[in-house]
Amino acid sequence: MEEAEQSRYVAQLKAEFDSCDTTATGFLDQDELTALCRKLQLDAHLPPLLHTLLGGRSYARVNFQEFKEGFVSVLSRSLDFSTSEDDSSYLEPVVPEEVKPKFVKGAKRYGRRSRPDADPLTRDSEDSSLSRAEAADSSPGGVRRAKLRRSTSLESVESLKSDDEAGSQKPDFQSKGTSSIASSTGQEEVEEGGMPGGGGGGGGGGHVLTALCDHLGLQQLNTQELDSLLRKLDAGLDGRVSIRDFQKVLCGSAPISCSTPIRASLSLLEECSVRSTSPSLLTATVGQRVLSRLDDGSGCTSPERVIALWTEEGIRNSRDILQTLDFPLEERLSLADLTLALDNELLVGGNGLQQAALISYKNELQVVAEQACCERDKVRADLDLANQRNLKLVREVDDRHVTTETLNQSRIRELEQDFRDRLASLRSQSEQENEAQLQLAERERCSLQDELRLLRAQEAELQEDLCSVTQENSRLEDELSVVKLKLTEAQSSVNKLHRDMDQLLQHKVTLQTQQQTHNNRHTSTYTHQQTHINIHTNDELSSELLKSQKRDRKSRRSAGDANDATALSWTEPHTVNTVLDSVVSGPGVSIQTELALEQLKHNHNQELQQLHIQLDTQVNYYERSLELMRQSMEVERKDIAQVFKLEISELEENKAQAEQQVKQLKETLEKLQTEIQHGGGGGWGSEQERRVQWERAELEQNFAREIGNLVHKLSAEKDQLEAELQLKLDQEVMLVRLEEVRSENGALQERLSVLQQEVQNLEDDVAKKRRKLDETQREHERSREEEERLIRENSRCREEVLVLSSRNLQLSNDNAELSARLRGDQESVRMLQERLATVSKEQEEERATVRELVLFTPDPVHNWCCLLCLKRDAARADSALGLLHVQQAARQQQAGDGRQVEQLQRLLLEGQRRSQTLEDTLKLQAQQSSVMQEQYEKAAASLRQRTEDLETKLNGVRSVLQEKVQQLKDQLTKNAKSSSLLKDVYVENAQLMAALQVTEQRQKKAEKKNVALEEKVGALNKLLREIVPAALAT
């Protein structure tokens, strides 16, 4: 129950301790300790408790075990008491004056706490001394009060034993007859009471006699009795009384003829003998009273139990003996009174048989005393050895705990230093590798930049070639415009010729209608042919222009593809380098991290090799593509130049043909003019001439209008085609960019999914490590609880050892008391032997006297005296026999004490073996806990390092993800802008398509008009062919 209650209190204290532990580490700092003390209402003990726990270190932290030990030590120092948990008789001190303890062990202190009182105890003056003694011995309250008046330490018991030993040696049994016990008792009481007397001659005055009577319990004597006693004793009338005379008066009041004490006349002497420090014969040999095993705690027992005990021992007249000793059978029997009665009976008479029995018991008591002394010394030596061994074991356990803690701390510091060195070396190695990778990436970047500069230079060359081609196109367009101007000049000359012809026809309209009709037909046919030739020429020029635009578009598209491939070739290693930097940036510490780094390095090297191979292939491909583009551009340029040359030659031929036609027309007009001039007389009518002029003017207007429309339509178509070409080029560029953005988005999404998967894997790994760390912490907590349980068991064993030590100390004290009693018994035996020798001597003298009397005076009176002497001898023999029985009971009691000592020794040995077993178990548990602590610390350090690595990697991956997300956001905004621009381009394209359809419709209408114009020109030519022969015929 006490252990359960103590465990409950410790659990409550642990709960309060944990409630103040805000960091959940099992340690408290100064502020948390202050809060805990205030919660426990220990404000008065706060400074010493903080000083005990923390010392001068304000930053130190304390666990629960250190707090509990400091808490107990501070409270044990602050409280002013020292009680034992197993001894209920240590209740309170007699006097408040304290002395230094005799022995101190931890929180236990052994010895007196106060000095003994030298003043004699007094009784109440109204009651008789016998009734007060019987009441004090028979009532349990009196027993408790007597126990409460005793001292609370072992030193007080030792002082009482020394007093008993000193008192047991004081009485001098040299008196004769039945007055010896009374005289010795009265003499000691008187001498003891006469110690305060003033005279050195052994006398005292009236006030001294009064004080002595008060001390001896004679308060019932009145003043007259005291005055008569003083006058009787003061023979010299000087006011002084001799102690010996006072002793004789007191001893002379006792009768001599009866062997049993008379209670009515000797109540004062019995009272004095009960309270006196000089014990009687039985109290000196067997203790304070006989039959102590029948004592129920009140100092009394029932007569039936005494009678039953004596009957078991073979005494048949037990009831008669009690009645002879004047003890009623109906009331409870006081063991102290029974002891005093038996003591008086033993000292009354004796014979040779009693002397022999006493000598035998004396020898046996000496042997028993020697054995008890030897056993006591052996027990003391064993106890001292056990105490020394326990102290040594305690010191060894403490030293081993200290050495274990220091060794653990040193190992922890060495491991921390080793891990710090390894971490520093790994960091330096990773930094060197990062620098090497960065330098390698920088070199690759420089080489790629050089290649990019070369590609840009090639692109610049291609741009220059394209500019030259566009300049050539512009030159050709200029030449085309010049040709068109020449064509317009030719048309204007044709118009002029038509006007001249019209003037000539006006003169010959009436005369040469048929010839004019024939000429008109011929002119219309020629005009129709010329128009077809011009249309064919325009179609060829538009087709050539479309071909040149297509070639220009192909060249631009190939240049854009080269730029896109270059950008892609630059983007891929940059992405790989970014991923490599994000992977390498997290320094690894554990073996798994090193393996992962090696794997990443190997993968990175492979990726770099693949990228080098891809870059070489792409460079070779781009070089071949550029060479092919150069060749194709050269071929196209030559083709375009040849086409332009052919077109220019064709245009020149057309120009020559037009000039030839103009010349023919001029010749025809001249011929017509000459014919008209030669014809002279003949002519058309005015109506025909007006009709011909009107038709010719209409035809000329229509022809000029159609030529202007054709020129305008050609210029509009040229502008439209150029705008359409530029729009298509822009659309293709936008589509290429859109494809690039889509591919980049797909790659970024794939990379994002891969990074998310890596993050998920890292989080799973971190969760596993955390679960493992929690399990390790729980295992460490269980081991720590087991260690605390063992520590509590060890402390309990220490307490048991202390209890056994105190029990051994008590046993040693009991052995000392038994030794003192044994010495008292030996002294009693010696005195009994002397008494028996004296009695035997007296018996011999009396027998000799009786024999002489029988021989000389055969008187029945003398025979009756001899009979009385024989009866007295028989009584003495009986008393000696009773004494022998008492001594035998004392011997049996001492044998029982020896068995108890042996049992306690066995218990002590068993406790020592148990303590040794627990210490071995504690050592084993301490070793296991130290090993588990080292393993836990190693695992915790590796887990912490792994967690830090994973956190760094996770932070790196998160930063990369944030960057990629930001890039994706930017790319999405760009895509949104591109999509909006693409929508605008699509709208413009739709508008251009609508405009193109309108242009085609207009072209169709123009073609229809051309067809109608051609029909009209044919009709005019037909008319000219009809008119000219008629005119020529006339």
Coordinates of N, CA and C in Angstrom, one line a residue, residues 522-664:
H522 N -9.2 45.0 -139.7 CA -7.8 44.7 -139.5 C -7.2 45.3 -138.3
T523 N -7.6 46.5 -138.0 CA -7.1 47.2 -136.8 C -7.6 46.5 -135.5
S524 N -8.9 46.2 -135.6 CA -9.5 45.5 -134.4 C -8.8 44.2 -134.2
T525 N -8.6 43.5 -135.3 CA -7.9 42.2 -135.1 C -6.5 42.3 -134.5
Y526 N -5.8 43.3 -135.1 CA -4.5 43.6 -134.5 C -4.5 44.0 -133.0
T527 N -5.5 44.9 -132.7 CA -5.7 45.3 -131.3 C -6.0 44.1 -130.4
H528 N -6.9 43.2 -131.0 CA -7.3 42.1 -130.2 C -6.0 41.2 -129.9
Q529 N -5.2 41.0 -131.0 CA -4.0 40.2 -130.8 C -3.1 40.9 -129.8
Q530 N -3.0 42.2 -130.0 CA -2.1 42.9 -129.1 C -2.6 42.8 -127.6
T531 N -3.9 42.9 -127.5 CA -4.5 42.8 -126.1 C -4.2 41.4 -125.5
H532 N -4.4 40.3 -126.4 CA -4.1 39.0 -125.9 C -2.6 38.8 -125.5
I533 N -1.8 39.5 -126.4 CA -0.3 39.4 -126.0 C -0.1 40.1 -124.7
N534 N -0.7 41.2 -124.5 CA -0.5 41.9 -123.2 C -1.0 41.1 -122.0
I535 N -2.2 40.5 -122.2 CA -2.8 39.7 -121.1 C -1.9 38.5 -120.8
H536 N -1.4 37.8 -121.9 CA -0.5 36.7 -121.7 C 0.8 37.2 -120.9
T537 N 1.3 38.3 -121.4 CA 2.5 38.8 -120.7 C 2.2 39.1 -119.2
N538 N 1.1 39.7 -118.9 CA 0.7 40.0 -117.5 C 0.6 38.7 -116.7
D539 N 0.0 37.7 -117.3 CA -0.2 36.4 -116.6 C 1.2 35.8 -116.3
E540 N 2.1 35.8 -117.3 CA 3.4 35.3 -117.1 C 4.1 36.1 -116.0
L541 N 4.0 37.4 -116.0 CA 4.7 38.2 -115.0 C 4.1 37.9 -113.6
S542 N 2.7 37.7 -113.5 CA 2.1 37.4 -112.2 C 2.5 36.0 -111.7
S543 N 2.7 35.1 -112.6 CA 3.1 33.7 -112.2 C 4.6 33.8 -111.7
E544 N 5.4 34.5 -112.5 CA 6.8 34.6 -112.0 C 6.8 35.3 -110.7
L545 N 6.0 36.3 -110.5 CA 6.0 37.0 -109.2 C 5.6 36.1 -108.1
L546 N 4.5 35.2 -108.4 CA 4.1 34.3 -107.3 C 5.2 33.3 -107.0
K547 N 5.9 32.8 -108.1 CA 7.1 31.9 -107.9 C 8.1 32.5 -107.0
S548 N 8.5 33.8 -107.3 CA 9.5 34.5 -106.5 C 9.0 34.7 -105.1
Q549 N 7.7 35.0 -104.9 CA 7.2 35.1 -103.5 C 7.3 33.7 -102.8
K550 N 7.0 32.6 -103.5 CA 7.1 31.3 -102.8 C 8.5 31.0 -102.5
R551 N 9.4 31.3 -103.4 CA 10.8 31.0 -103.0 C 11.3 31.9 -101.8
D552 N 10.8 33.1 -101.8 CA 11.2 34.0 -100.7 C 10.6 33.5 -99.4
R553 N 9.3 33.0 -99.5 CA 8.7 32.4 -98.3 C 9.4 31.1 -97.8
K554 N 9.9 30.3 -98.7 CA 10.6 29.1 -98.4 C 11.9 29.4 -97.7
S555 N 12.6 30.4 -98.3 CA 13.9 30.8 -97.7 C 13.6 31.4 -96.2
R556 N 12.6 32.2 -96.1 CA 12.3 32.7 -94.7 C 11.9 31.6 -93.8
R557 N 11.1 30.6 -94.3 CA 10.7 29.5 -93.4 C 11.9 28.7 -93.0
S558 N 12.8 28.4 -93.9 CA 14.0 27.6 -93.6 C 14.9 28.4 -92.6
A559 N 15.0 29.7 -92.7 CA 15.7 30.5 -91.7 C 15.1 30.5 -90.4
G560 N 13.7 30.6 -90.3 CA 13.0 30.5 -89.1 C 13.1 29.1 -88.4
D561 N 13.1 28.0 -89.3 CA 13.4 26.7 -88.7 C 14.7 26.6 -88.1
A562 N 15.7 27.2 -88.8 CA 17.1 27.1 -88.2 C 17.1 27.9 -86.9
N563 N 16.5 29.0 -86.8 CA 16.5 29.8 -85.6 C 15.7 29.0 -84.5
D564 N 14.6 28.4 -84.8 CA 13.9 27.6 -83.8 C 14.7 26.4 -83.4
A565 N 15.3 25.7 -84.3 CA 16.2 24.6 -83.9 C 17.3 25.0 -83.0
T566 N 17.9 26.2 -83.3 CA 19.0 26.7 -82.5 C 18.4 27.0 -81.1
A567 N 17.2 27.6 -81.0 CA 16.6 28.0 -79.7 C 16.3 26.7 -78.9
L568 N 15.8 25.7 -79.7 CA 15.5 24.4 -79.0 C 16.8 23.8 -78.5
S569 N 17.8 23.8 -79.3 CA 19.1 23.2 -78.9 C 19.7 23.9 -77.7
W570 N 19.4 25.2 -77.6 CA 19.9 26.0 -76.4 C 19.0 25.7 -75.2
T571 N 17.7 25.5 -75.4 CA 16.7 25.3 -74.3 C 17.0 24.0 -73.6
E572 N 17.2 22.9 -74.4 CA 17.3 21.6 -73.8 C 18.5 21.5 -72.8
P573 N 19.7 21.9 -73.2 CA 20.8 21.8 -72.2 C 20.6 22.8 -71.0
H574 N 20.0 23.9 -71.3 CA 19.7 24.8 -70.2 C 18.7 24.2 -69.2
T575 N 17.7 23.5 -69.7 CA 16.8 22.8 -68.8 C 17.5 21.7 -68.0
V576 N 18.3 21.0 -68.7 CA 19.1 19.9 -68.1 C 20.0 20.4 -67.0
N577 N 20.6 21.5 -67.3 CA 21.5 22.2 -66.3 C 20.7 22.7 -65.2
T578 N 19.6 23.2 -65.4 CA 18.7 23.7 -64.3 C 18.3 22.5 -63.4
V579 N 17.9 21.5 -64.0 CA 17.5 20.3 -63.2 C 18.7 19.7 -62.5
L580 N 19.8 19.7 -63.2 CA 21.1 19.2 -62.5 C 21.4 20.1 -61.3
D581 N 21.3 21.4 -61.5 CA 21.6 22.3 -60.4 C 20.7 22.1 -59.3
S582 N 19.4 21.9 -59.6 CA 18.4 21.7 -58.5 C 18.7 20.4 -57.8
V583 N 19.2 19.4 -58.5 CA 19.4 18.1 -57.9 C 20.7 18.2 -57.1
V584 N 21.7 18.8 -57.6 CA 23.1 18.8 -57.0 C 23.1 19.8 -55.8
S585 N 22.2 20.8 -55.9 CA 22.2 21.9 -54.9 C 22.0 21.3 -53.5
G586 N 21.3 20.2 -53.3 CA 21.1 19.7 -51.9 C 22.2 18.8 -51.5
P587 N 23.0 19.2 -50.5 CA 24.1 18.4 -50.1 C 23.6 17.2 -49.3
G588 N 24.2 16.0 -49.6 CA 23.8 14.8 -48.9 C 24.8 14.4 -47.9
V589 N 24.3 13.7 -46.9 CA 25.2 13.3 -45.8 C 25.2 11.8 -45.7
S590 N 24.0 11.1 -45.8 CA 23.9 9.7 -45.5 C 24.4 8.9 -46.7
I591 N 24.5 7.6 -46.5 CA 25.0 6.7 -47.6 C 24.0 6.7 -48.7
Q592 N 22.7 6.7 -48.4 CA 21.6 6.8 -49.4 C 21.8 8.0 -50.3
T593 N 22.0 9.2 -49.6 CA 22.2 10.4 -50.3 C 23.4 10.4 -51.2
E594 N 24.5 9.8 -50.8 CA 25.7 9.7 -51.6 C 25.4 8.8 -52.8
L595 N 24.7 7.7 -52.6 CA 24.4 6.8 -53.7 C 23.5 7.6 -54.7
A596 N 22.5 8.3 -54.1 CA 21.6 9.1 -55.0 C 22.4 10.1 -55.8
L597 N 23.3 10.8 -55.2 CA 24.2 11.8 -55.9 C 25.0 11.1 -57.0
E598 N 25.6 10.0 -56.6 CA 26.3 9.3 -57.7 C 25.5 8.9 -58.8
Q599 N 24.2 8.4 -58.5 CA 23.3 8.0 -59.6 C 22.9 9.3 -60.4
L600 N 22.7 10.4 -59.7 CA 22.3 11.6 -60.4 C 23.5 12.1 -61.3
K601 N 24.7 12.0 -60.7 CA 25.9 12.4 -61.5 C 26.0 11.5 -62.8
H602 N 25.8 10.2 -62.6 CA 25.9 9.3 -63.7 C 24.9 9.6 -64.8
N603 N 23.6 9.8 -64.3 CA 22.5 10.2 -65.2 C 22.8 11.5 -65.9
H604 N 23.4 12.4 -65.1 CA 23.7 13.7 -65.7 C 24.8 13.6 -66.8
N605 N 25.8 12.8 -66.5 CA 26.9 12.6 -67.5 C 26.3 12.0 -68.7
Q606 N 25.4 11.0 -68.5 CA 24.8 10.3 -69.7 C 24.0 11.3 -70.5
E607 N 23.2 12.1 -69.7 CA 22.4 13.2 -70.4 C 23.3 14.1 -71.2
L608 N 24.4 14.5 -70.5 CA 25.3 15.5 -71.2 C 25.9 14.8 -72.5
Q609 N 26.3 13.5 -72.4 CA 26.8 12.9 -73.6 C 25.7 12.8 -74.7
Q610 N 24.5 12.4 -74.2 CA 23.4 12.4 -75.2 C 23.1 13.8 -75.8
L611 N 23.2 14.8 -74.9 CA 23.0 16.2 -75.5 C 24.1 16.6 -76.4
H612 N 25.4 16.2 -76.1 CA 26.5 16.4 -77.0 C 26.3 15.7 -78.3
I613 N 25.8 14.5 -78.3 CA 25.6 13.7 -79.5 C 24.5 14.4 -80.3
Q614 N 23.3 14.7 -79.6 CA 22.2 15.4 -80.3 C 22.7 16.8 -80.8
L615 N 23.5 17.5 -80.1 CA 24.0 18.8 -80.5 C 24.8 18.6 -81.8
D616 N 25.7 17.6 -81.7 CA 26.6 17.4 -82.9 C 25.7 17.0 -84.1
T617 N 24.7 16.1 -83.9 CA 23.9 15.7 -85.0 C 23.1 16.9 -85.5
Q618 N 22.5 17.7 -84.6 CA 21.8 18.9 -85.0 C 22.7 19.9 -85.7
V619 N 23.9 20.0 -85.2 CA 24.8 21.0 -85.9 C 25.1 20.5 -87.3
N620 N 25.4 19.2 -87.4 CA 25.6 18.6 -88.7 C 24.4 18.7 -89.6
Y621 N 23.2 18.5 -89.0 CA 22.0 18.6 -89.8 C 21.8 20.0 -90.2
Y622 N 22.0 21.0 -89.3 CA 21.9 22.4 -89.6 C 22.9 22.8 -90.7
E623 N 24.1 22.3 -90.5 CA 25.1 22.7 -91.5 C 24.7 22.1 -92.9
R624 N 24.3 20.8 -92.9 CA 23.8 20.3 -94.2 C 22.6 21.1 -94.7
S625 N 21.7 21.4 -93.8 CA 20.5 22.2 -94.2 C 20.9 23.5 -94.8
L626 N 21.9 24.2 -94.1 CA 22.3 25.5 -94.5 C 23.0 25.4 -95.9
E627 N 23.8 24.3 -96.1 CA 24.5 24.1 -97.4 C 23.4 23.9 -98.5
L628 N 22.4 23.0 -98.1 CA 21.4 22.8 -99.1 C 20.6 24.1 -99.4
M629 N 20.3 24.9 -98.3 CA 19.6 26.1 -98.5 C 20.5 27.1 -99.3
R630 N 21.8 27.1 -99.1 CA 22.6 27.9 -99.9 C 22.5 27.5 -101.4
Q631 N 22.7 26.2 -101.6 CA 22.6 25.7 -102.9 C 21.3 26.0 -103.6
S632 N 20.2 25.7 -102.8 CA 18.8 26.0 -103.3 C 18.6 27.5 -103.6
M633 N 19.1 28.3 -102.7 CA 19.0 29.7 -102.9 C 19.8 30.2 -104.1
E634 N 21.0 29.6 -104.3 CA 21.8 29.9 -105.4 C 21.0 29.5 -106.7
V635 N 20.5 28.3 -106.6 CA 19.8 27.8 -107.8 C 18.5 28.6 -108.1
E636 N 17.8 28.9 -107.0 CA 16.6 29.8 -107.2 C 17.0 31.2 -107.7
R637 N 18.1 31.7 -107.1 CA 18.5 33.0 -107.5 C 18.8 33.0 -109.0
K638 N 19.5 31.9 -109.4 CA 19.8 31.8 -110.9 C 18.6 31.7 -111.7
D639 N 17.7 30.8 -111.1 CA 16.4 30.6 -111.9 C 15.6 31.9 -112.0
I640 N 15.6 32.6 -110.8 CA 14.8 33.9 -110.8 C 15.5 34.9 -111.8
A641 N 16.8 34.9 -111.8 CA 17.5 35.8 -112.7 C 17.2 35.4 -114.2
Q642 N 17.3 34.1 -114.4 CA 17.0 33.6 -115.8 C 15.6 33.9 -116.2
V643 N 14.6 33.7 -115.2 CA 13.2 34.0 -115.5 C 13.1 35.5 -115.8
F644 N 13.7 36.3 -114.9 CA 13.6 37.7 -115.1 C 14.2 38.1 -116.4
K645 N 15.3 37.5 -116.8 CA 15.9 37.8 -118.1 C 15.0 37.4 -119.2
L646 N 14.4 36.2 -119.0 CA 13.5 35.8 -120.1 C 12.3 36.7 -120.2
E647 N 11.8 37.1 -119.0 CA 10.7 38.0 -119.0 C 11.1 39.4 -119.6
I648 N 12.3 39.8 -119.3 CA 12.7 41.1 -119.9 C 12.9 40.9 -121.4
S649 N 13.4 39.8 -121.8 CA 13.6 39.6 -123.3 C 12.2 39.5 -123.9
E650 N 11.3 38.8 -123.2 CA 9.9 38.7 -123.8 C 9.3 40.1 -123.9
L651 N 9.5 40.9 -122.8 CA 9.0 42.2 -122.8 C 9.6 43.1 -123.9
E652 N 10.9 42.9 -124.1 CA 11.6 43.6 -125.2 C 11.1 43.2 -126.5
E653 N 10.8 41.8 -126.6 CA 10.2 41.4 -127.9 C 8.8 41.9 -128.1
N654 N 8.1 41.9 -127.0 CA 6.7 42.5 -127.1 C 6.8 44.0 -127.5
K655 N 7.9 44.6 -126.8 CA 8.1 46.1 -127.2 C 8.4 46.2 -128.6
A656 N 9.3 45.3 -129.1 CA 9.7 45.4 -130.5 C 8.5 45.1 -131.4
Q657 N 7.7 44.1 -131.0 CA 6.5 43.8 -131.8 C 5.5 45.0 -131.8
A658 N 5.4 45.6 -130.6 CA 4.5 46.7 -130.5 C 5.0 47.9 -131.4
E659 N 6.3 48.1 -131.3 CA 6.9 49.1 -132.2 C 6.7 48.8 -133.7
Q660 N 6.8 47.5 -134.0 CA 6.6 47.0 -135.4 C 5.2 47.2 -135.8
Q661 N 4.3 46.9 -134.8 CA 2.9 47.1 -135.2 C 2.6 48.6 -135.4
V662 N 3.3 49.4 -134.5 CA 3.0 50.9 -134.6 C 3.6 51.3 -136.0
K663 N 4.7 50.8 -136.3 CA 5.2 51.2 -137.6 C 4.3 50.7 -138.7
Q664 N 3.8 49.5 -138.6 CA 2.8 49.0 -139.6 C 1.6 49.9 -139.7

